[in-house]
Tab-separated table of C-alpha atoms in Angstrom:
chain	number	residue	atom	x	y	z
A	1	MET	CA	-0.031	0.376	0.109
A	2	THR	CA	1.778	3.532	-0.810
A	3	VAL	CA	2.042	5.147	2.390
A	4	THR	CA	1.806	9.278	2.055
A	5	ASP	CA	1.395	12.670	4.367
A	6	ARG	CA	-0.562	14.715	5.819
A	7	ARG	CA	-2.211	16.156	2.896
A	8	GLY	CA	-2.647	12.569	0.695
A	9	LEU	CA	0.708	13.108	-1.567
A	10	PRO	CA	2.054	9.980	-2.196
A	11	LEU	CA	6.166	9.483	-0.692
A	12	THR	CA	8.724	6.949	-2.264
A	13	ASN	CA	10.703	4.016	-0.386
A	14	ALA	CA	8.594	5.350	3.315
A	15	THR	CA	7.032	3.368	5.774
A	16	PRO	CA	4.146	5.443	8.092
A	17	VAL	CA	6.597	5.275	10.983
A	18	CYS	CA	8.998	8.072	7.747
A	19	ALA	CA	5.793	9.872	7.053
A	20	ARG	CA	4.876	10.303	10.699
A	21	ALA	CA	8.431	11.508	11.098
A	22	LEU	CA	8.710	13.724	7.569
A	23	ASP	CA	5.005	15.355	8.960
A	24	ASP	CA	6.044	15.734	12.107
A	25	ALA	CA	9.067	17.578	11.424
A	26	LEU	CA	7.903	19.656	8.266
A	27	GLU	CA	5.857	21.285	11.047
A	28	ASP	CA	8.653	21.979	14.205
A	29	ALA	CA	10.382	23.564	10.860
A	30	LEU	CA	7.311	25.890	10.220
A	31	ALA	CA	6.645	26.584	13.649
A	32	PHE	CA	10.016	27.083	14.320
A	33	ARG	CA	10.562	25.129	16.888
A	34	GLY	CA	12.426	21.507	17.599
A	35	ASP	CA	15.723	20.058	15.778
A	36	PRO	CA	14.039	19.312	12.507
A	37	ILE	CA	16.980	17.638	10.945
A	38	GLY	CA	17.952	16.385	14.156
A	39	ARG	CA	14.595	14.020	13.898
A	40	ILE	CA	14.273	12.783	10.018
A	41	ASP	CA	18.459	11.831	10.581
A	42	ALA	CA	16.881	10.067	13.705
A	43	VAL	CA	14.184	8.631	10.523
A	44	LEU	CA	16.956	8.886	7.890
A	45	ALA	CA	19.444	6.310	10.500
A	46	GLU	CA	16.758	3.424	9.389
A	47	HIS	CA	15.773	4.404	6.839
A	48	PRO	CA	17.961	5.545	4.660
A	49	ASP	CA	16.984	5.144	1.350
A	50	PHE	CA	14.101	7.353	2.249
A	51	VAL	CA	13.810	9.584	-0.966
A	52	MET	CA	11.940	13.133	1.056
A	53	GLY	CA	13.566	12.353	3.634
A	54	HIS	CA	17.082	12.665	2.230
A	55	VAL	CA	14.876	16.255	-0.230
A	56	PHE	CA	13.348	18.009	3.506
A	57	ARG	CA	16.934	17.781	4.530
A	58	ALA	CA	18.322	19.534	1.500
A	59	GLY	CA	15.912	22.106	1.388
A	60	LEU	CA	15.702	22.561	4.776
A	61	LEU	CA	19.444	23.258	4.705
A	62	THR	CA	18.861	25.864	1.668
A	63	GLN	CA	17.206	28.570	3.738
A	64	GLU	CA	20.804	28.578	5.742
A	65	MET	CA	22.825	30.502	3.539
A	66	GLU	CA	26.393	29.685	5.926
A	67	THR	CA	29.579	28.107	4.034
A	68	ARG	CA	29.460	25.561	6.879
A	69	ILE	CA	27.013	23.828	6.363
A	70	TYR	CA	27.669	23.205	2.322
A	71	ARG	CA	29.045	20.310	2.712
A	72	THR	CA	26.110	19.106	4.508
A	73	MET	CA	23.525	20.409	1.727
A	74	VAL	CA	25.443	18.180	-0.952
A	75	GLY	CA	25.796	15.157	0.344
A	76	SER	CA	22.186	15.047	0.750
A	77	VAL	CA	21.191	15.827	-2.523
A	78	GLU	CA	23.193	13.320	-3.261
A	79	ALA	CA	21.527	10.953	-1.052
A	80	ALA	CA	18.643	12.047	-3.166
A	81	GLU	CA	19.877	11.683	-6.740
A	82	ALA	CA	21.021	8.049	-6.081
A	83	LEU	CA	17.424	6.528	-5.226
A	84	TRP	CA	16.453	9.265	-8.211
A	85	SER	CA	14.697	6.187	-10.159
A	86	GLN	CA	12.919	4.865	-7.607
A	87	ALA	CA	11.117	8.705	-6.935
A	88	ASN	CA	7.995	9.703	-8.273
A	89	ASP	CA	7.659	13.603	-9.760
A	90	ARG	CA	7.123	15.580	-6.992
A	91	GLU	CA	10.164	14.180	-5.314
A	92	ARG	CA	12.469	14.862	-8.513
A	93	ALA	CA	11.399	18.461	-8.529
A	94	HIS	CA	12.596	18.972	-5.458
A	95	ILE	CA	16.244	17.135	-6.268
A	96	CYS	CA	16.669	19.604	-9.106
A	97	ALA	CA	15.976	22.530	-7.337
A	98	VAL	CA	18.463	21.792	-4.618
A	99	ARG	CA	21.045	20.795	-6.858
A	100	ALA	CA	19.907	24.409	-9.300
A	101	TRP	CA	20.665	25.661	-5.114
A	102	ILE	CA	23.856	24.157	-5.176
A	103	GLU	CA	24.986	24.851	-8.247
A	104	GLY	CA	23.990	29.135	-7.474
A	105	ASP	CA	20.802	28.826	-9.340
A	106	PHE	CA	18.657	29.767	-6.595
A	107	HIS	CA	16.505	31.254	-9.216
A	108	GLY	CA	15.791	27.545	-11.036
A	109	ALA	CA	15.388	26.303	-8.294
A	110	VAL	CA	12.005	28.471	-6.978
A	111	GLN	CA	11.443	27.414	-10.606
A	112	HIS	CA	11.089	24.095	-9.868
A	113	TRP	CA	9.565	23.786	-6.838
A	114	GLU	CA	7.137	25.513	-8.253
A	115	THR	CA	6.669	23.344	-11.233
A	116	GLY	CA	6.355	20.582	-9.141
A	117	LEU	CA	3.584	22.616	-7.006
A	118	VAL	CA	1.491	23.442	-10.101
A	119	HIS	CA	0.968	19.483	-10.189
A	120	GLU	CA	1.210	19.401	-6.060
A	121	PRO	CA	-0.333	22.230	-5.047
A	122	HIS	CA	-0.614	20.523	-1.224
A	123	ASP	CA	3.330	20.012	-1.511
A	124	LEU	CA	3.687	22.970	1.746
A	125	LEU	CA	7.258	22.260	1.630
A	126	ALA	CA	7.315	23.468	-2.144
A	127	LEU	CA	5.078	26.122	-1.068
A	128	ALA	CA	8.089	27.357	2.228
A	129	LEU	CA	10.302	27.135	0.152
A	130	VAL	CA	9.434	28.467	-3.292
A	131	HIS	CA	8.085	31.490	-0.593
A	132	LEU	CA	11.000	32.258	1.854
A	133	THR	CA	13.541	31.843	-1.269
A	134	ASP	CA	11.537	34.256	-2.457
A	135	VAL	CA	12.059	36.458	0.346
A	136	LEU	CA	15.920	35.660	0.621
A	137	LEU	CA	16.061	37.137	-3.023
A	138	GLY	CA	14.152	39.984	-2.613
A	139	ASP	CA	11.534	39.332	-4.929
A	140	VAL	CA	8.507	40.568	-3.708
A	141	VAL	CA	5.696	39.593	-5.782
A	142	GLY	CA	6.732	36.110	-5.778
A	143	GLN	CA	7.211	36.462	-2.072
A	144	ARG	CA	2.688	36.906	-2.781
A	145	ASP	CA	2.098	34.921	-5.909
A	146	CYS	CA	3.650	31.956	-5.190
A	147	VAL	CA	0.929	31.225	-2.575
A	148	ALA	CA	-1.572	33.050	-4.577
A	149	ARG	CA	-1.466	30.352	-7.047
A	150	VAL	CA	-2.450	27.738	-5.031
A	151	PHE	CA	-4.151	29.266	-2.344
A	152	PRO	CA	-8.158	28.517	-3.949
A	153	MET	CA	-7.078	24.949	-3.229
A	154	TRP	CA	-5.922	24.895	0.407
A	155	ASP	CA	-8.690	25.200	3.633
A	156	GLU	CA	-9.215	24.269	6.462
A	157	SER	CA	-9.856	21.348	6.099
A	158	VAL	CA	-6.233	20.654	4.195
A	159	PRO	CA	-3.723	20.386	7.122
A	160	GLY	CA	-0.928	22.903	7.318
A	161	TYR	CA	-3.526	25.554	6.408
A	162	GLU	CA	-2.488	28.173	9.317
A	163	PHE	CA	0.830	28.145	7.607
A	164	VAL	CA	-0.722	28.792	4.128
A	165	LEU	CA	-1.546	31.334	5.371
A	166	ALA	CA	1.092	33.388	7.010
A	167	PHE	CA	3.365	33.396	3.724
A	168	TYR	CA	-0.161	34.584	2.005
A	169	ALA	CA	0.413	36.593	5.305
A	170	PHE	CA	3.773	37.676	4.636
A	171	GLY	CA	3.666	38.572	0.523
A	172	LEU	CA	0.471	40.296	1.240
A	173	GLU	CA	2.515	42.770	3.605
A	174	GLU	CA	5.321	42.540	1.194
A	175	ASN	CA	3.203	44.339	-1.907
A	176	ARG	CA	1.361	47.028	0.587
A	177	ASP	CA	-1.777	45.032	1.097
A	178	PHE	CA	-1.408	45.508	4.600
A	179	SER	CA	-5.525	44.929	5.690
A	180	ARG	CA	-5.226	41.245	3.673
A	181	GLY	CA	-1.583	41.089	4.741
A	182	GLU	CA	-3.320	41.966	8.926
A	183	GLU	CA	-6.413	39.599	8.039
A	184	ALA	CA	-4.724	36.045	6.940
A	185	GLY	CA	-1.949	36.563	10.137
A	186	ARG	CA	-4.644	37.418	12.750
A	187	ARG	CA	-7.199	33.927	10.609
A	188	ALA	CA	-3.590	31.473	10.911
A	189	LEU	CA	-3.588	32.618	14.263
A	190	ALA	CA	-7.028	31.975	15.159
A	191	ILE	CA	-6.467	28.595	14.125
A	192	ARG	CA	-2.665	28.180	16.293
A	193	PRO	CA	-1.901	31.349	18.447
A	194	ASP	CA	1.248	29.503	19.206
A	195	HIS	CA	2.176	30.386	15.333
A	196	PRO	CA	5.213	32.633	15.365
A	197	TYR	CA	5.800	33.396	10.833
A	198	ALA	CA	1.140	34.485	12.081
A	199	ILE	CA	2.611	36.666	15.006
A	200	HIS	CA	5.778	38.263	12.661
A	201	ALA	CA	3.467	38.867	9.244
A	202	VAL	CA	1.236	40.946	11.412
A	203	ALA	CA	4.357	43.058	13.744
A	204	HIS	CA	5.186	43.535	9.362
A	205	VAL	CA	2.246	45.187	9.183
A	206	MET	CA	1.740	46.599	12.263
A	207	GLU	CA	5.564	47.931	11.706
A	208	MET	CA	4.856	49.263	8.211
A	209	GLN	CA	1.453	50.811	9.090
A	210	GLY	CA	3.975	53.302	11.665
A	211	ARG	CA	1.532	51.490	15.068
A	212	GLN	CA	4.164	51.093	17.065
A	213	LEU	CA	2.369	51.501	20.696
A	214	GLY	CA	0.030	48.897	19.354
A	215	GLY	CA	2.562	46.790	18.387
A	216	VAL	CA	4.536	47.405	20.417
A	217	HIS	CA	1.141	45.583	22.844
A	218	PHE	CA	0.930	43.135	20.241
A	219	MET	CA	4.105	41.666	20.693
A	220	THR	CA	4.629	41.988	24.542
A	221	GLU	CA	0.983	39.842	24.968
A	222	ARG	CA	1.906	37.325	23.055
A	223	ARG	CA	5.613	37.274	24.035
A	224	ASP	CA	5.945	33.905	26.631
A	225	ILE	CA	4.371	32.069	22.742
A	226	TRP	CA	6.731	32.962	21.198
A	227	ALA	CA	10.408	34.379	23.454
A	228	ASN	CA	10.381	30.476	23.674
A	229	GLY	CA	10.960	29.228	20.023
A	230	ASN	CA	13.898	29.147	17.117
A	231	PHE	CA	12.238	32.924	15.993
A	232	ARG	CA	12.719	34.578	19.307
A	233	ASN	CA	15.498	36.499	18.063
A	234	HIS	CA	14.031	37.493	14.728
A	235	LEU	CA	10.522	39.273	16.723
A	236	TRP	CA	12.694	40.612	19.464
A	237	TRP	CA	14.314	42.848	17.124
A	238	HIS	CA	10.623	43.818	15.557
A	239	LEU	CA	9.086	44.611	18.781
A	240	SER	CA	12.882	46.342	18.518
A	241	LEU	CA	11.824	48.766	15.551
A	242	PHE	CA	8.348	49.678	17.885
A	243	LEU	CA	10.571	50.426	20.637
A	244	LEU	CA	13.181	52.896	18.691
A	245	ASP	CA	11.140	54.623	17.100
A	246	LEU	CA	9.051	55.663	19.620
A	247	GLY	CA	12.467	57.076	21.152
A	248	ARG	CA	12.618	54.212	24.103
A	249	ASN	CA	16.391	53.397	23.300
A	250	ASP	CA	17.196	52.340	26.818
A	251	GLU	CA	14.583	49.290	26.311
A	252	VAL	CA	16.456	48.051	22.807
A	253	MET	CA	20.015	48.834	24.583
A	254	SER	CA	18.205	45.773	27.072
A	255	ILE	CA	16.047	44.076	25.386
A	256	TYR	CA	19.554	43.316	23.065
A	257	ASP	CA	21.995	42.209	26.218
A	258	ASN	CA	19.666	40.029	27.773
A	259	ASN	CA	18.193	38.592	24.499
A	260	LEU	CA	20.063	39.335	21.889
A	261	ARG	CA	23.572	39.548	22.622
A	262	SER	CA	24.898	35.428	23.528
A	263	GLY	CA	29.280	34.985	24.043
A	264	ALA	CA	29.084	31.971	21.485
A	265	VAL	CA	31.353	32.828	18.373
A	266	GLY	CA	30.192	31.321	14.819
A	267	GLY	CA	26.782	30.347	16.771
A	268	GLU	CA	23.570	30.748	14.137
A	269	ARG	CA	23.661	33.305	11.984
A	270	TYR	CA	19.959	34.650	12.007
A	271	GLU	CA	20.808	35.531	15.460
A	272	GLU	CA	24.234	37.898	14.333
A	273	LEU	CA	22.373	39.221	10.999
A	274	ASP	CA	19.377	40.626	13.638
A	275	SER	CA	22.153	41.382	15.956
A	276	ALA	CA	23.871	43.758	13.361
A	277	ALA	CA	21.245	45.186	12.204
A	278	LEU	CA	19.520	46.468	15.823
A	279	LEU	CA	23.245	47.657	16.816
A	280	TRP	CA	23.937	49.173	13.440
A	281	ARG	CA	20.210	51.470	13.898
A	282	LEU	CA	21.419	52.782	17.608
A	283	ASN	CA	24.199	53.499	16.308
A	284	LEU	CA	21.930	55.728	13.510
A	285	VAL	CA	20.736	57.156	17.167
A	286	GLY	CA	23.099	57.666	18.971
A	287	MET	CA	23.747	55.524	20.811
A	288	ASP	CA	27.142	53.960	23.037
A	289	VAL	CA	27.249	50.788	22.464
A	290	GLY	CA	30.522	50.207	24.106
A	291	SER	CA	32.194	46.397	23.759
A	292	ARG	CA	29.386	44.759	21.902
A	293	TRP	CA	30.188	45.764	18.326
A	294	ALA	CA	33.817	43.715	19.290
A	295	ASP	CA	31.451	40.855	20.441
A	296	LEU	CA	29.198	40.952	18.017
A	297	ALA	CA	32.364	41.456	15.202
A	298	ASP	CA	34.035	38.543	16.773
A	299	LYS	CA	31.005	36.272	16.317
A	300	TRP	CA	31.184	37.675	11.485
A	301	GLU	CA	35.191	37.492	11.396
A	302	PRO	CA	35.161	33.687	10.365
A	303	SER	CA	32.919	34.550	7.431
A	304	ALA	CA	34.261	37.418	6.104
A	305	THR	CA	35.021	36.137	3.040
A	306	ASP	CA	32.151	33.632	1.971
A	307	THR	CA	30.506	36.037	-1.052
A	308	LEU	CA	27.667	33.427	0.213
A	309	TYR	CA	24.823	35.861	0.245
A	310	ALA	CA	24.969	39.711	0.725
A	311	PHE	CA	22.825	40.193	2.639
A	312	ASN	CA	24.619	38.904	5.297
A	313	ASP	CA	28.046	40.438	3.601
A	314	VAL	CA	26.485	44.165	4.508
A	315	HIS	CA	25.377	42.732	7.940
A	316	ALA	CA	29.051	41.294	8.905
A	317	MET	CA	30.129	44.645	7.356
A	318	MET	CA	27.939	46.502	9.922
A	319	ALA	CA	29.299	44.393	12.526
A	320	PHE	CA	33.315	45.084	11.469
A	321	ALA	CA	32.399	49.145	11.103
A	322	GLY	CA	31.041	49.747	14.442
A	323	ASP	CA	34.397	47.717	15.600
A	324	GLY	CA	36.830	49.812	13.703
A	325	ARG	CA	38.084	46.980	12.469
A	326	THR	CA	40.100	47.870	8.717
A	327	GLU	CA	41.049	44.692	7.955
A	328	ALA	CA	37.245	42.554	8.285
A	329	GLN	CA	36.095	45.913	5.514
A	330	ALA	CA	38.896	45.229	3.624
A	331	ARG	CA	39.323	40.946	3.553
A	332	LEU	CA	34.859	41.806	3.647
A	333	LEU	CA	35.648	43.889	0.227
A	334	THR	CA	38.163	42.350	-1.478
A	335	ALA	CA	36.661	38.979	-1.735
A	336	ASN	CA	33.385	40.677	-2.704
A	337	GLU	CA	34.877	41.960	-5.749
A	338	ARG	CA	37.522	38.673	-6.497
A	339	TYR	CA	34.195	37.273	-6.633
A	340	LEU	CA	32.233	39.553	-8.975
A	341	GLU	CA	35.381	39.656	-11.287
A	342	HIS	CA	34.095	35.114	-12.418
A	343	ALA	CA	30.596	34.374	-10.806
A	344	GLY	CA	28.004	34.562	-12.747
A	345	ASP	CA	25.472	33.171	-9.748
A	346	ALA	CA	22.053	35.033	-7.964
A	347	ASN	CA	23.948	36.339	-5.396
A	348	ALA	CA	26.639	38.017	-7.610
A	349	ALA	CA	24.305	40.297	-9.555
A	350	MET	CA	22.931	41.025	-5.794
A	351	SER	CA	26.565	41.843	-4.403
A	352	ARG	CA	27.351	44.173	-7.376
A	353	GLU	CA	23.632	46.026	-7.901
A	354	ILE	CA	23.076	46.474	-3.552
A	355	GLY	CA	25.537	44.603	-1.348
A	356	LEU	CA	28.936	45.942	-2.605
A	357	PRO	CA	27.459	49.827	-2.573
A	358	PHE	CA	26.237	49.413	0.687
A	359	CYS	CA	29.386	47.627	2.407
A	360	ARG	CA	31.645	50.345	1.268
A	361	ALA	CA	28.807	52.456	2.076
A	362	LEU	CA	29.334	51.171	5.924
A	363	GLN	CA	32.493	51.759	6.129
A	364	ALA	CA	32.380	54.969	4.385
A	365	PHE	CA	29.881	55.877	6.964
A	366	ALA	CA	32.733	54.286	10.118
A	367	ALA	CA	34.781	56.860	8.768
A	368	LYS	CA	32.541	59.701	9.019
A	369	ASP	CA	33.197	60.530	5.621
A	370	TYR	CA	29.599	61.703	5.442
A	371	ARG	CA	29.835	62.657	1.986
A	372	THR	CA	30.987	59.275	0.148
A	373	CYS	CA	28.388	57.417	2.062
A	374	VAL	CA	25.429	59.179	-0.226
A	375	ASP	CA	27.409	59.243	-3.116
A	376	GLN	CA	27.536	55.171	-2.901
A	377	LEU	CA	23.540	54.805	-1.269
A	378	LEU	CA	21.618	58.007	-3.511
A	379	PRO	CA	21.329	56.344	-6.890
A	380	VAL	CA	21.161	52.270	-5.860
A	381	ARG	CA	18.460	53.312	-3.274
A	382	TYR	CA	15.559	51.923	-5.799
A	383	MET	CA	17.355	48.788	-5.900
A	384	ASN	CA	17.472	47.967	-2.407
A	385	HIS	CA	14.901	44.665	-2.994
A	386	ARG	CA	18.026	43.267	-4.112
A	387	LEU	CA	19.533	42.912	-1.580
A	388	GLY	CA	16.156	40.409	-0.145
A	389	GLY	CA	15.166	40.588	2.630
A	390	SER	CA	12.527	42.517	3.659
A	391	HIS	CA	10.680	45.973	3.467
A	392	ALA	CA	12.354	46.333	7.183
A	393	GLN	CA	15.010	44.123	7.230
A	394	ARG	CA	15.613	47.150	4.709
A	395	ASP	CA	14.421	50.224	5.828
A	396	ILE	CA	18.635	50.370	6.984
A	397	ILE	CA	20.153	50.802	4.104
A	398	ALA	CA	17.178	54.845	3.119
A	399	TRP	CA	18.034	55.555	7.105
A	400	THR	CA	20.887	54.277	6.724
A	401	LEU	CA	21.312	57.828	3.873
A	402	VAL	CA	19.360	60.138	5.119
A	403	GLU	CA	21.748	60.329	8.775
A	404	ALA	CA	24.377	60.322	6.355
A	405	ALA	CA	22.832	63.463	5.034
A	406	LEU	CA	22.228	65.078	7.942
A	407	ARG	CA	25.891	64.182	9.554
A	408	ALA	CA	27.017	65.610	5.579
A	409	GLY	CA	25.523	68.842	6.590
A	410	ASP	CA	23.372	68.166	4.091
A	411	GLY	CA	20.010	69.926	4.880
A	412	ALA	CA	18.147	70.229	1.663
A	413	LEU	CA	18.413	66.140	0.318
A	414	ALA	CA	17.972	65.305	4.230
A	415	LEU	CA	14.990	67.186	3.901
A	416	ALA	CA	14.036	65.493	0.954
A	417	LEU	CA	15.585	62.012	2.035
A	418	ALA	CA	12.664	62.725	5.534
A	419	ASN	CA	10.126	63.853	3.822
A	420	GLU	CA	9.665	60.695	1.877
A	421	ARG	CA	9.806	58.853	4.763
A	422	CYS	CA	7.481	60.990	6.236
A	423	GLN	CA	5.599	60.633	3.664
A	424	LEU	CA	5.370	57.215	3.611
A	425	LYS	CA	5.108	56.927	7.594
A	426	PRO	CA	3.272	59.661	8.354
A	427	SER	CA	2.308	58.222	12.486
A	428	SER	CA	6.717	57.580	13.475
A	429	PRO	CA	8.278	60.036	15.880
A	430	LEU	CA	11.538	59.027	14.675
A	431	ASN	CA	10.692	60.267	10.840
A	432	TRP	CA	9.729	63.496	12.543
A	433	ARG	CA	12.323	63.632	14.005
A	434	LEU	CA	14.921	63.305	11.025
A	435	VAL	CA	12.317	66.383	9.194
A	436	ALA	CA	13.480	68.926	12.221
A	437	ARG	CA	17.170	68.364	12.177
A	438	ALA	CA	17.046	68.237	8.710
A	439	HIS	CA	14.995	71.753	9.014
A	440	GLU	CA	17.605	72.569	12.012
A	441	LEU	CA	20.574	72.834	9.504
A	442	LYS	CA	18.498	74.673	6.671
A	443	GLY	CA	18.199	77.432	9.768
A	444	ASP	CA	14.503	76.735	9.205
A	445	ARG	CA	13.546	77.849	13.404
A	446	GLU	CA	10.161	77.561	12.795
A	447	ARG	CA	9.549	74.352	10.358
A	448	ALA	CA	12.354	72.806	12.905
A	449	ARG	CA	9.623	73.712	16.024
A	450	ARG	CA	6.301	71.823	14.127
A	451	ALA	CA	8.339	68.547	13.095
A	452	TRP	CA	9.730	68.478	17.126
A	453	ALA	CA	6.012	68.808	17.937
A	454	ARG	CA	5.470	66.339	15.029
A	455	ALA	CA	7.943	63.805	16.613
A	456	GLU	CA	6.668	64.560	21.196
A	457	SER	CA	3.108	64.913	19.507
A	458	PRO	CA	0.972	61.269	21.662
A	459	LEU	CA	-0.854	61.990	17.944
A	460	ALA	CA	2.713	60.810	15.916
A	461	ALA	CA	2.962	57.900	18.068
């Protein structure tokens, strides 16, 4: 008798134990809990010919974007390829996707997963990998539409519907469809209140709409749900964004020290990304972060020359620039310049168009060469989606640009950029503070006074 997963998809060389373990591992992965890889490893030790076990392992590892796991990922896909003749079409689509990924063709990987979804719209693993890869690549429309193509085929009768809702919520939010995005996120939470990605999607909506006090309340009332899961660092980061906008910087520093700062070197890359992104924002608001930069730069040093993913490289540069590690900065830039001389993979385009200019801008900012920072960022600011991540994460580029203009004494440019931010999010106290400082640079005291008042107004918060 054919063994299937919970959604009725057939599994090659599977026992009911294999199927159950695969379903549980996938649920753990999407709920950001436990050790999904460890769970599937235990099954593969007993059933080494379980095709989807190898496929799951390889697919999940693509999302790590770390050099240290590359050989493990290659080993997983090679094990699956050795079983090619026994695999079904869905499993082969996964194998082809990871093989494309390993060869640097991230967009090709997405195409293979999407081809599989055309025929098997309930392939939750494929849908998750397409959506999350589109986030990594900055394919904003794809994050939404990969879900839209299969969404009518899902409802509450299909196990895992809450995960599909959360993917759709995030895709809708990133395409500025905030009301539908929040509705989908809250529907996911109604089904599964402990769903970190749904909490994450709703937090993004509130961040983009400038609902700071509501965002703080939304995150803190659910803190017992998300603060112990595998996604906790990123959700602490989201709470910090609301607090930063409100000027509650001491609370943000406390979150960093108690929840994001760890003593381990070479830890989880996602933790280090959130830490670098938060410390750089604290730097922009003028907070002295002390030895925190040194601790974080130690963690980034081993991967200074990875050139695997531009998004990682710019966060490494934040740490090196923040700590004044000029030698590490030079190694990172040299590695990227050499890489771009011959590379033709998807990351090369990301690095060339936005990653390397942003790294040079960060270096210039740390050296107090603010005019060079502006010159590096101004031409590429509308390409920032190509760096990957979310609007909220990439806002660091626009924020660094306006802060550099202010520190360079260019009041006219700073005002234009700050006005642009206020039009997008007029309830942001932080944005009004930028406007006020720009008016002060231009000598317009009355407009500066009104902007400062707007920044301090409860209505603005």
